[in-house]
C-alpha cells in the first residue's frame, strides 16, 4: 500500500467515523446507561426487598439478562419481535437492548454497594427519625454511590464498546461507518485499527471522568 | 417553664434544655414486662423499668444479658414482642402496648421522644460535622434552617467543636466523633437520652472527655439511660443502677447502694469481677 494513500485514507475516514461516534456510539451509550441505571436501582431495591415475589422477579430478570448473549438479546428485539407484530426501529431497539442489559449487570453492583453500607448507618438514620425511604435516599445511597463508581465505570466502558454490536441491527454508529469505508476502499486492516483507536480514545476520556468522580466522592474518606 | 415549651427563646443562642427539673416525682419512662426474642434466643424475658424525669439510670450487666437490646427497644430500633413502654411528659406522652402490635406511626412517636448515642458513633461519613447535627432537625423535624443551624453551632461550641463544623467525621478523633454523636442526639430535642456503651470504642485517654460531657448533661437535669461498663462512672453520675442478667432486671436501686452493697449474689459477683479484674 502506498504510504501517502494510507495516511490520506486515515484522515479522510476519521471524519465519518468520529461523526458515527458523536451521533451513534456516544448518545447510544449515554441514553442506555441512564435508563439502565434507573432500571438497575429499581431491580436492586426489589432484590433487597423482604417480599419474596419482588426479589424473585428481580432475581429471574438478572439471571436471564446475564445468562444470555447481548447480541442474541439485540437480535430478539430487532429481528425477532417483528414476527409477533412488534416493529421497533434500529435506534430504539438498541437502546432497549442495552438498557435491559445494563440494568441486569448494574443491579448487582448497586445491591452489593447498598449492602456494603454498615448497619449502623441505617440505625442512625432511623434514630434521627427517618423513614426507610428517606434513610435510603439521604444516608445510604450517597454512601453506596461512592462504592459503586469503579464497578459502574467498568459497566459503562463495556457498554461503550458493546454498542458496536448495534451495527448489526443497522444503527449508524462508529463501527458501521468504519465498515462502510473499509468495504469501499478494501483497506480493512487500516479502517478497523482506526475504529479501535477511536474506541480507545473515548474510553481514555471516560477513565479520566471516572478518576475525577472518585476523587470527588472520596473527599469524606480517610486515605 | 412549661413542659410544652421547654426551649428558651429569650437567651440567644438557644439550646435544647432538659425536659424539666428533677425535683418533681414525675415518671418519664415506664417499661413493663418487655419481652424480645431473636429466633429461639430469648433476649428479654420480662423487663420492668421506671425512670423519673431528670434521673440518670445506668444499666449494667454481663455481655449478652440483654441490656443493649432493652435500650434499643426504647428507641424502636428493636420492636419488642410484648410488654409496654410509656415515655414522655406533657403532650409528648406516648404509651405503646407491644402485644397489640403498634403501628408504624406509634413507633415513630416513641422514637421521637428519645435520642440515642451509639457505641460506634455511627456518624454520617458523607456529611460534615454540622450537617450531621442538623440533618434530623432540618430534614425530619422540618424546623427552620436558620434556627436549626444557630442551635447546632451553639451545641458544637459548647462541646468545643465549633471549629470542626465543616470537617468530615473521618478527620476527627474517636472522642470528638462521640461528642458530635452526643450533639446530634441533643439537637433532636429529645426528652430522654439513650447511651449504648458510649465509651467502649474509645482509646482510654479519650474516655474522660466523653464521660465528662455526659456528667455535665446529668447535672443539667437531662433524663438518661446509659448502658455502661464503667462502674466508677455509673457510681458518680447515675442516680440509679439496674443490673441486668438473663433478660431480666435482677436488681435496681440507688446507684451507690447497688454498686457498694449488692443484694443479689449475681450482682455481687459481677461488680466484684469488674472492680477486681485480676
Short mmCIF file of C-alpha atoms in Angstrom, two decimals:
data_model
loop_
_atom_site.label_atom_id
_atom_site.label_comp_id
_atom_site.label_asym_id
_atom_site.label_seq_id
_atom_site.Cartn_x
_atom_site.Cartn_y
_atom_site.Cartn_z
CA UNK A 1 0.00 0.00 0.00
CA UNK A 2 1.23 3.43 -0.88
CA UNK A 3 2.05 5.34 2.36
CA UNK A 4 0.57 8.56 1.13
CA UNK A 5 -2.71 6.91 0.28
CA UNK A 6 -2.92 5.18 3.68
CA UNK A 7 -2.42 8.42 5.58
CA UNK A 8 -4.91 10.20 3.37
CA UNK A 9 -7.45 7.46 3.83
CA UNK A 10 -6.90 7.54 7.60
CA UNK A 11 -7.58 11.26 7.83
CA UNK A 12 -10.41 11.33 5.34
CA UNK A 13 -12.21 8.46 7.09
CA UNK A 14 -11.68 9.94 10.55
CA UNK A 15 -14.48 12.44 9.84
CA UNK A 16 -17.25 9.92 9.21
CA UNK A 17 -16.00 7.62 11.99
CA UNK A 18 -15.91 10.47 14.52
CA UNK A 19 -19.33 11.56 13.39
CA UNK A 20 -20.53 7.98 13.87
CA UNK A 21 -19.19 8.16 17.41
CA UNK A 22 -20.85 11.51 18.10
CA UNK A 23 -24.20 10.62 16.57
CA UNK A 24 -24.31 6.90 17.31
CA UNK A 25 -21.93 5.41 19.83
CA UNK A 26 -21.82 8.14 22.48
CA UNK A 27 -25.52 9.10 22.65
CA UNK A 28 -26.49 5.43 22.46
CA UNK A 29 -24.20 4.61 25.38
CA UNK A 30 -25.30 7.62 27.43
CA UNK A 31 -29.03 7.09 26.97
CA UNK A 32 -28.82 3.35 27.52
CA UNK A 33 -26.69 3.80 30.62
CA UNK A 34 -29.04 6.37 32.12
CA UNK A 35 -32.13 4.23 31.50
CA UNK A 36 -30.22 1.13 32.59
CA UNK A 37 -29.15 2.71 35.88
CA UNK A 38 -32.72 3.64 36.81
CA UNK A 39 -33.75 0.09 35.99
CA UNK A 40 -30.80 -1.25 37.98
CA UNK A 41 -31.65 0.78 41.09
CA UNK A 42 -35.21 -0.48 40.91
CA UNK A 43 -34.05 -4.07 40.47
CA UNK A 44 -31.51 -3.76 43.29
CA UNK A 45 -34.20 -2.49 45.67
CA UNK A 46 -36.56 -5.27 44.56
CA UNK A 47 -33.81 -7.81 45.08
CA UNK A 48 -33.26 -6.49 48.62
CA UNK A 49 -36.97 -6.49 49.38
CA UNK A 50 -38.32 -8.83 52.05
CA UNK A 51 -41.26 -9.67 49.77
CA UNK A 52 -40.27 -12.90 48.11
CA UNK A 53 -42.11 -12.25 44.87
CA UNK A 54 -40.41 -8.89 44.35
CA UNK A 55 -36.95 -10.28 44.94
CA UNK A 56 -37.89 -13.33 42.88
CA UNK A 57 -38.82 -11.25 39.84
CA UNK A 58 -35.58 -9.27 40.11
CA UNK A 59 -33.54 -12.42 40.57
CA UNK A 60 -35.13 -14.00 37.48
CA UNK A 61 -34.55 -10.90 35.38
CA UNK A 62 -30.90 -10.63 36.38
CA UNK A 63 -30.36 -14.33 35.73
CA UNK A 64 -31.82 -14.17 32.20
CA UNK A 65 -30.01 -10.97 31.24
CA UNK A 66 -26.65 -12.14 32.48
CA UNK A 67 -27.12 -15.66 31.18
CA UNK A 68 -27.78 -14.75 27.54
CA UNK A 69 -25.51 -13.03 24.99
CA UNK A 70 -26.11 -9.36 24.33
CA UNK A 71 -26.03 -9.99 20.60
CA UNK A 72 -28.83 -12.53 20.95
CA UNK A 73 -30.88 -10.06 23.04
CA UNK A 74 -30.35 -7.45 20.35
CA UNK A 75 -31.46 -9.84 17.60
CA UNK A 76 -34.51 -10.98 19.54
CA UNK A 77 -35.66 -7.38 19.87
CA UNK A 78 -34.86 -6.21 16.35
CA UNK A 79 -35.31 -9.31 14.19
CA UNK A 80 -37.45 -11.46 16.49
CA UNK A 81 -40.17 -9.16 17.74
CA UNK A 82 -41.45 -8.18 14.24
CA UNK A 83 -42.59 -11.76 13.75
CA UNK A 84 -45.07 -11.27 16.60
CA UNK A 85 -46.05 -7.90 15.22
CA UNK A 86 -43.78 -5.64 17.26
CA UNK A 87 -41.70 -3.47 14.98
CA UNK A 88 -39.08 -1.23 16.58
CA UNK A 89 -36.65 0.99 14.69
CA UNK A 90 -32.91 0.27 14.94
CA UNK A 91 -32.07 3.09 17.38
CA UNK A 92 -34.82 2.41 19.93
CA UNK A 93 -34.20 -1.33 19.59
CA UNK A 94 -30.58 -0.77 20.51
CA UNK A 95 -31.49 1.48 23.44
CA UNK A 96 -33.94 -1.11 24.77
CA UNK A 97 -31.45 -3.96 24.46
CA UNK A 98 -28.56 -2.07 26.01
CA UNK A 99 -30.67 -0.63 28.84
CA UNK A 100 -32.07 -4.04 29.69
CA UNK A 101 -28.54 -5.40 29.70
CA UNK A 102 -27.03 -2.63 31.82
CA UNK A 103 -29.99 -2.96 34.19
CA UNK A 104 -29.13 -6.58 34.86
CA UNK A 105 -25.44 -6.06 35.48
CA UNK A 106 -25.61 -2.77 37.35
CA UNK A 107 -28.39 -4.10 39.62
CA UNK A 108 -25.94 -6.48 41.26
CA UNK A 109 -23.34 -3.73 41.60
CA UNK A 110 -25.84 -1.41 43.29
CA UNK A 111 -27.19 -4.16 45.50
CA UNK A 112 -23.70 -5.00 46.72
CA UNK A 113 -22.95 -1.31 47.26
CA UNK A 114 -26.09 -0.83 49.36
CA UNK A 115 -25.20 -3.91 51.41
CA UNK A 116 -21.69 -2.56 51.94
CA UNK A 117 -23.02 0.40 53.94
CA UNK A 118 -22.74 -0.55 57.63
CA UNK A 119 -25.93 -1.41 59.53
CA UNK A 120 -25.17 1.37 61.98
CA UNK A 121 -25.86 3.92 59.26
CA UNK A 122 -29.41 2.65 58.88
CA UNK A 123 -29.84 2.70 62.64
CA UNK A 124 -28.52 6.24 63.00
CA UNK A 125 -30.84 7.35 60.20
CA UNK A 126 -33.82 5.70 61.90
CA UNK A 127 -32.73 7.14 65.24
CA UNK A 128 -32.94 10.71 63.94
CA UNK A 129 -36.46 9.85 62.80
CA UNK A 130 -36.02 8.98 59.14
CA UNK A 131 -38.32 6.60 57.33
CA UNK A 132 -36.84 3.72 55.35
CA UNK A 133 -37.19 5.69 52.14
CA UNK A 134 -35.63 8.87 53.48
CA UNK A 135 -32.78 6.92 55.05
CA UNK A 136 -32.14 5.23 51.72
CA UNK A 137 -32.15 8.48 49.78
CA UNK A 138 -30.17 10.72 52.10
CA UNK A 139 -27.91 8.37 54.04
CA UNK A 140 -27.48 5.02 52.34
CA UNK A 141 -27.46 5.70 48.58
CA UNK A 142 -24.93 8.56 48.73
CA UNK A 143 -22.53 6.22 50.51
CA UNK A 144 -23.35 3.35 48.16
CA UNK A 145 -22.67 5.65 45.19
CA UNK A 146 -19.08 6.10 46.22
CA UNK A 147 -18.50 2.37 46.44
CA UNK A 148 -20.17 1.67 43.11
CA UNK A 149 -18.34 4.20 40.94
CA UNK A 150 -15.43 1.90 39.96
CA UNK A 151 -17.58 -1.13 39.06
CA UNK A 152 -20.21 1.03 37.33
CA UNK A 153 -17.47 2.71 35.32
CA UNK A 154 -16.47 -0.74 34.16
CA UNK A 155 -20.05 -1.40 33.12
CA UNK A 156 -20.18 1.89 31.23
CA UNK A 157 -16.89 1.32 29.44
CA UNK A 158 -18.04 -2.16 28.42
CA UNK A 159 -21.27 -0.65 27.19
CA UNK A 160 -19.47 1.90 25.00
CA UNK A 161 -17.63 -0.91 23.30
CA UNK A 162 -20.70 -3.16 23.13
CA UNK A 163 -22.58 -0.50 21.17
CA UNK A 164 -20.52 -1.68 18.19
CA UNK A 165 -22.95 -4.63 18.13
CA UNK A 166 -25.66 -2.19 17.13
CA UNK A 167 -24.01 -2.03 13.72
CA UNK A 168 -25.54 -5.48 13.19
CA UNK A 169 -29.05 -4.09 13.55
CA UNK A 170 -28.35 -1.26 11.12
CA UNK A 171 -27.67 1.52 13.64
CA UNK A 172 -25.32 4.09 12.17
CA UNK A 173 -22.54 4.32 14.69
CA UNK A 174 -18.77 4.36 14.85
CA UNK A 175 -18.09 0.80 13.76
CA UNK A 176 -20.67 0.76 10.98
CA UNK A 177 -19.08 3.87 9.49
CA UNK A 178 -15.68 2.18 9.60
CA UNK A 179 -17.11 -0.94 7.99
CA UNK A 180 -18.59 1.06 5.15
CA UNK A 181 -15.37 2.89 4.39
CA UNK A 182 -13.49 -0.40 4.65
CA UNK A 183 -15.81 -2.14 2.21
CA UNK A 184 -15.47 0.72 -0.23
CA UNK A 185 -11.68 1.09 -0.02
CA UNK A 186 -10.85 -2.55 0.72
CA UNK A 187 -8.42 -1.27 3.42
CA UNK A 188 -9.76 -3.49 6.22
CA UNK A 189 -6.71 -3.51 8.47
CA UNK A 190 -6.36 0.25 8.43
CA UNK A 191 -10.04 1.05 8.98
CA UNK A 192 -10.61 -1.49 11.74
CA UNK A 193 -7.48 -0.38 13.57
CA UNK A 194 -8.68 3.19 13.18
CA UNK A 195 -12.06 2.23 14.66
CA UNK A 196 -10.27 0.51 17.55
CA UNK A 197 -8.20 3.64 18.13
CA UNK A 198 -11.28 5.86 18.31
CA UNK A 199 -12.94 3.49 20.84
CA UNK A 200 -9.77 3.55 22.88
CA UNK A 201 -9.63 7.36 22.90
CA UNK A 202 -13.26 7.53 24.05
CA UNK A 203 -12.53 5.08 26.86
CA UNK A 204 -9.45 7.05 27.91
CA UNK A 205 -11.70 10.06 28.31
CA UNK A 206 -14.13 8.02 30.37
CA UNK A 207 -11.37 6.77 32.65
CA UNK A 208 -10.41 10.38 33.29
CA UNK A 209 -14.01 11.21 34.18
CA UNK A 210 -14.10 8.17 36.49
CA UNK A 211 -10.94 9.37 38.23
CA UNK A 212 -12.38 12.83 38.79
CA UNK A 213 -15.64 11.39 40.08
CA UNK A 214 -13.83 9.10 42.51
CA UNK A 215 -11.74 11.96 43.84
CA UNK A 216 -14.87 13.99 44.40
CA UNK A 217 -16.75 11.20 46.13
CA UNK A 218 -13.70 10.23 48.21
CA UNK A 219 -13.46 13.61 49.89
CA UNK A 220 -15.06 12.29 53.04
CA UNK A 221 -12.98 9.13 53.31
CA UNK A 222 -9.66 8.71 55.09
CA UNK A 223 -6.79 7.99 52.70
CA UNK B 1 -41.04 26.68 82.09
CA UNK B 2 -43.98 24.70 80.81
CA UNK B 3 -43.37 21.19 79.52
CA UNK B 4 -44.89 22.05 76.15
CA UNK B 5 -42.41 24.82 75.57
CA UNK B 6 -39.21 23.51 77.01
CA UNK B 7 -36.93 25.65 74.88
CA UNK B 8 -35.97 29.14 75.94
CA UNK B 9 -36.30 31.77 73.27
CA UNK B 10 -35.16 34.77 75.28
CA UNK B 11 -31.48 33.92 75.55
CA UNK B 12 -29.52 33.68 72.31
CA UNK B 13 -28.34 31.25 71.11
CA UNK B 14 -30.99 28.92 72.37
CA UNK B 15 -30.01 25.42 73.34
CA UNK B 16 -32.11 22.37 73.86
CA UNK B 17 -32.63 22.04 77.55
CA UNK B 18 -33.66 19.01 79.54
CA UNK B 19 -37.30 18.07 79.76
CA UNK B 20 -37.61 19.57 83.20
CA UNK B 21 -36.34 19.87 86.72
CA UNK B 22 -35.66 16.74 88.69
CA UNK B 23 -37.37 17.95 91.81
CA UNK B 24 -40.72 16.56 90.67
CA UNK B 25 -41.67 12.93 91.08
CA UNK B 26 -42.89 12.72 87.52
CA UNK B 27 -42.18 9.42 85.81
CA UNK B 28 -40.77 9.99 82.31
CA UNK B 29 -40.20 6.38 81.30
CA UNK B 30 -42.12 3.35 82.37
CA UNK B 31 -41.42 -0.11 80.98
CA UNK B 32 -43.45 -3.16 81.93
CA UNK B 33 -42.94 -6.82 81.05
CA UNK B 34 -40.82 -6.15 77.98
CA UNK B 35 -40.08 -9.32 76.02
CA UNK B 36 -37.94 -9.85 72.94
CA UNK B 37 -36.66 -12.97 71.20
CA UNK B 38 -34.40 -13.41 68.21
CA UNK B 39 -35.48 -16.76 66.84
CA UNK B 40 -35.12 -19.23 69.71
CA UNK B 41 -32.95 -16.85 71.67
CA UNK B 42 -35.00 -15.16 74.35
CA UNK B 43 -33.02 -11.98 74.98
CA UNK B 44 -35.52 -10.10 77.13
CA UNK B 45 -37.69 -12.24 79.39
CA UNK B 46 -39.52 -9.58 81.29
CA UNK B 47 -38.01 -6.18 81.82
CA UNK B 48 -39.56 -3.59 84.13
CA UNK B 49 -38.05 -0.16 84.49
CA UNK B 50 -39.15 3.20 85.78
CA UNK B 51 -37.14 6.37 85.29
CA UNK B 52 -38.17 9.68 86.80
CA UNK B 53 -37.74 12.92 84.96
CA UNK B 54 -34.22 14.29 85.37
CA UNK B 55 -32.93 10.98 86.64
CA UNK B 56 -29.99 9.03 85.28
CA UNK B 57 -30.19 5.26 85.14
CA UNK B 58 -27.18 3.08 84.40
CA UNK B 59 -27.82 -0.39 83.00
CA UNK B 60 -25.03 -2.76 83.88
CA UNK B 61 -24.63 -6.47 83.36
CA UNK B 62 -22.63 -9.14 81.58
CA UNK B 63 -22.40 -9.29 77.77
CA UNK B 64 -25.45 -10.87 76.26
CA UNK B 65 -27.57 -10.04 79.29
CA UNK B 66 -29.99 -8.02 77.16
CA UNK B 67 -29.16 -4.52 78.39
CA UNK B 68 -28.35 -3.17 74.94
CA UNK B 69 -31.44 -4.81 73.46
CA UNK B 70 -33.55 -3.22 76.17
CA UNK B 71 -32.06 0.16 75.37
CA UNK B 72 -32.66 -0.29 71.64
CA UNK B 73 -36.30 -1.16 72.31
CA UNK B 74 -36.75 2.26 73.90
CA UNK B 75 -35.82 3.92 70.60
CA UNK B 76 -37.76 1.43 68.49
CA UNK B 77 -34.58 0.07 66.90
CA UNK B 78 -35.85 -3.27 68.10
CA UNK B 79 -39.56 -3.93 68.28
CA UNK B 80 -40.37 -5.92 71.42
CA UNK B 81 -42.61 -8.98 71.20
CA UNK B 82 -44.60 -7.98 74.24
CA UNK B 83 -44.82 -5.59 77.13
CA UNK B 84 -45.48 -1.88 77.33
CA UNK B 85 -43.41 1.28 77.10
CA UNK B 86 -44.74 4.64 78.23
CA UNK B 87 -42.46 7.58 77.57
CA UNK B 88 -42.59 11.35 77.56
CA UNK B 89 -44.18 14.08 79.56
CA UNK B 90 -46.98 16.53 78.91
CA UNK B 91 -48.42 16.40 75.43
CA UNK B 92 -45.42 14.40 74.28
CA UNK B 93 -46.50 11.36 76.27
CA UNK B 94 -46.81 8.10 74.33
CA UNK B 95 -47.78 4.66 75.56
CA UNK B 96 -47.30 1.54 73.45
CA UNK B 97 -48.53 -1.96 74.07
CA UNK B 98 -46.37 -4.29 72.03
CA UNK B 99 -48.69 -7.26 72.46
CA UNK B 100 -51.09 -5.27 70.26
CA UNK B 101 -48.55 -4.67 67.51
CA UNK B 102 -48.13 -0.91 67.44
CA UNK B 103 -48.48 0.87 64.12
CA UNK B 104 -45.59 2.46 62.30
CA UNK B 105 -46.91 5.84 63.38
CA UNK B 106 -46.89 4.85 67.06
CA UNK B 107 -43.34 3.55 66.76
CA UNK B 108 -42.30 6.81 65.12
CA UNK B 109 -43.87 8.72 68.00
CA UNK B 110 -41.94 6.61 70.52
CA UNK B 111 -38.71 7.15 68.64
CA UNK B 112 -39.31 10.88 68.52
CA UNK B 113 -39.21 11.17 72.33
CA UNK B 114 -35.69 9.82 72.72
CA UNK B 115 -32.33 10.08 71.01
CA UNK B 116 -29.52 7.58 71.07
CA UNK B 117 -25.76 7.81 71.25
CA UNK B 118 -24.13 4.74 69.73
CA UNK B 119 -21.12 2.74 70.80
CA UNK B 120 -19.50 3.19 67.39
CA UNK B 121 -20.78 6.78 66.98
CA UNK B 122 -22.44 5.98 63.62
CA UNK B 123 -21.92 9.49 62.35
CA UNK B 124 -22.82 10.00 58.69
CA UNK B 125 -19.42 9.89 56.98
CA UNK B 126 -20.57 11.77 53.88
CA UNK B 127 -21.83 14.72 55.85
CA UNK B 128 -19.84 17.39 57.65
CA UNK B 129 -19.99 17.72 61.42
CA UNK B 130 -22.57 20.50 61.15
CA UNK B 131 -24.66 18.55 58.62
CA UNK B 132 -24.59 15.52 60.91
CA UNK B 133 -26.13 17.62 63.65
CA UNK B 134 -28.69 19.48 61.52
CA UNK B 135 -29.86 16.56 59.37
CA UNK B 136 -32.53 15.33 61.78
CA UNK B 137 -33.95 18.69 62.90
CA UNK B 138 -33.91 20.10 59.37
CA UNK B 139 -34.91 17.15 57.19
CA UNK B 140 -37.03 15.07 59.54
CA UNK B 141 -38.44 17.58 62.01
CA UNK B 142 -38.63 20.27 59.31
CA UNK B 143 -37.66 23.09 61.61
CA UNK B 144 -36.45 26.36 60.05
CA UNK B 145 -32.92 26.01 58.68
CA UNK B 146 -31.62 29.20 60.30
CA UNK B 147 -32.83 28.29 63.75
CA UNK B 148 -31.51 24.73 63.42
CA UNK B 149 -28.12 25.98 62.32
CA UNK B 150 -27.81 28.50 65.15
CA UNK B 151 -28.73 25.89 67.70
CA UNK B 152 -26.37 23.30 66.20
CA UNK B 153 -23.48 25.75 66.22
CA UNK B 154 -24.18 26.67 69.83
CA UNK B 155 -24.21 23.00 70.79
CA UNK B 156 -20.94 22.37 68.94
CA UNK B 157 -19.44 25.41 70.60
CA UNK B 158 -20.44 24.02 73.92
CA UNK B 159 -18.59 20.73 73.38
CA UNK B 160 -15.58 22.59 71.99
CA UNK B 161 -16.03 21.53 68.38
CA UNK B 162 -17.27 24.71 66.74
CA UNK B 163 -14.08 24.97 64.71
CA UNK B 164 -14.69 21.48 63.34
CA UNK B 165 -18.12 22.19 61.94
CA UNK B 166 -17.07 21.89 58.29
CA UNK B 167 -14.87 18.82 58.53
CA UNK B 168 -15.92 15.24 57.84
CA UNK B 169 -16.10 12.70 60.66
CA UNK B 170 -13.02 10.78 59.49
CA UNK B 171 -10.94 13.84 60.30
CA UNK B 172 -11.94 13.66 63.98
CA UNK B 173 -10.61 11.57 66.85
CA UNK B 174 -12.90 8.97 68.39
CA UNK B 175 -13.61 11.23 71.35
CA UNK B 176 -14.52 14.12 69.07
CA UNK B 177 -16.74 11.89 66.96
CA UNK B 178 -18.58 10.72 70.04
CA UNK B 179 -19.09 14.29 71.20
CA UNK B 180 -20.60 15.04 67.80
CA UNK B 181 -22.76 11.95 68.32
CA UNK B 182 -23.99 13.42 71.59
CA UNK B 183 -24.63 16.81 69.98
CA UNK B 184 -26.55 15.11 67.18
CA UNK B 185 -28.74 13.48 69.81
CA UNK B 186 -29.26 16.74 71.75
CA UNK B 187 -30.18 18.63 68.58
CA UNK B 188 -33.20 16.37 68.18
CA UNK B 189 -34.59 17.92 71.39
CA UNK B 190 -35.43 14.57 72.94
CA UNK B 191 -36.94 14.09 76.36
CA UNK B 192 -34.81 11.05 77.02
CA UNK B 193 -31.18 10.41 76.10
CA UNK B 194 -30.02 6.86 75.49
CA UNK B 195 -26.36 5.86 75.57
CA UNK B 196 -25.18 2.48 74.32
CA UNK B 197 -21.74 1.91 75.83
CA UNK B 198 -20.67 5.38 74.70
CA UNK B 199 -17.02 4.97 75.61
CA UNK B 200 -16.39 1.28 74.81
CA UNK B 201 -14.88 2.02 71.40
CA UNK B 202 -12.67 4.86 72.60
CA UNK B 203 -8.98 4.86 73.35
CA UNK B 204 -8.55 5.05 77.13
CA UNK B 205 -7.14 8.57 77.08
CA UNK B 206 -10.22 9.85 75.24
CA UNK B 207 -12.80 8.30 77.56
CA UNK B 208 -12.59 11.13 80.07
CA UNK B 209 -13.77 13.81 77.63
CA UNK B 210 -16.92 11.95 76.74
CA UNK B 211 -17.74 10.88 80.28
CA UNK B 212 -17.17 14.46 81.42
CA UNK B 213 -19.71 15.71 78.90
CA UNK B 214 -22.27 13.10 79.97
CA UNK B 215 -21.72 14.12 83.58
CA UNK B 216 -22.45 17.73 82.66
CA UNK B 217 -25.67 16.68 80.97
CA UNK B 218 -26.65 14.77 84.10
CA UNK B 219 -26.04 17.83 86.24
CA UNK B 220 -28.18 19.92 83.89
CA UNK B 221 -31.04 17.56 84.54
CA UNK B 222 -31.28 15.50 81.37
CA UNK B 223 -33.05 12.21 81.79
CA UNK B 224 -30.75 9.45 80.62
CA UNK B 225 -30.45 5.70 80.37
CA UNK B 226 -26.85 4.61 79.97
CA UNK B 227 -25.60 1.13 79.17
CA UNK B 228 -22.08 1.08 80.52
CA UNK B 229 -19.23 -1.00 81.83
CA UNK B 230 -17.68 1.98 83.62
CA UNK B 231 -18.80 1.24 87.16
CA UNK B 232 -16.86 4.15 88.60
CA UNK B 233 -18.65 6.46 86.22
CA UNK B 234 -22.02 4.87 86.94
CA UNK B 235 -21.48 5.40 90.66
CA UNK B 236 -20.61 9.06 90.17
CA UNK B 237 -23.12 10.08 87.56
CA UNK B 238 -26.10 7.75 87.73
CA UNK B 239 -28.79 8.17 90.34
CA UNK B 240 -29.86 4.59 89.90
CA UNK B 241 -28.28 1.39 88.68
CA UNK B 242 -30.10 -1.60 87.28
CA UNK B 243 -28.27 -4.90 86.99
CA UNK B 244 -29.47 -6.91 84.01
CA UNK B 245 -28.86 -10.62 83.66
CA UNK B 246 -30.55 -13.29 81.60
CA UNK B 247 -33.02 -10.85 80.09
CA UNK B 248 -34.33 -9.61 83.43
CA UNK B 249 -33.64 -6.75 85.80
CA UNK B 250 -32.10 -8.63 88.70
CA UNK B 251 -31.54 -5.65 90.91
CA UNK B 252 -32.48 -2.00 90.60
CA UNK B 253 -31.78 0.68 93.18
CA UNK B 254 -29.87 3.74 94.22
CA UNK B 255 -26.50 3.70 92.43
CA UNK B 256 -24.23 3.81 95.46
CA UNK B 257 -26.13 1.04 97.18
CA UNK B 258 -26.31 -1.37 94.22
CA UNK B 259 -22.62 -0.92 93.46
CA UNK B 260 -21.38 -0.96 97.06
CA UNK B 261 -23.71 -3.42 98.70
CA UNK B 262 -25.36 -5.52 96.01
CA UNK B 263 -28.24 -7.58 97.40
CA UNK B 264 -28.13 -10.31 94.79
CA UNK B 265 -25.40 -12.88 94.52
CA UNK B 266 -25.12 -12.44 90.76
CA UNK B 267 -24.82 -8.66 91.05
CA UNK B 268 -22.19 -9.12 93.73
CA UNK B 269 -20.15 -11.43 91.50
CA UNK B 270 -20.46 -9.12 88.51
CA UNK B 271 -19.48 -5.97 90.38
CA UNK B 272 -16.62 -7.75 92.07
CA UNK B 273 -15.29 -9.07 88.77
CA UNK B 274 -15.38 -5.63 87.14
CA UNK B 275 -13.73 -3.92 90.08
CA UNK B 276 -11.11 -6.63 90.53
CA UNK B 277 -10.34 -7.93 87.04
CA UNK B 278 -7.13 -9.70 88.08
#
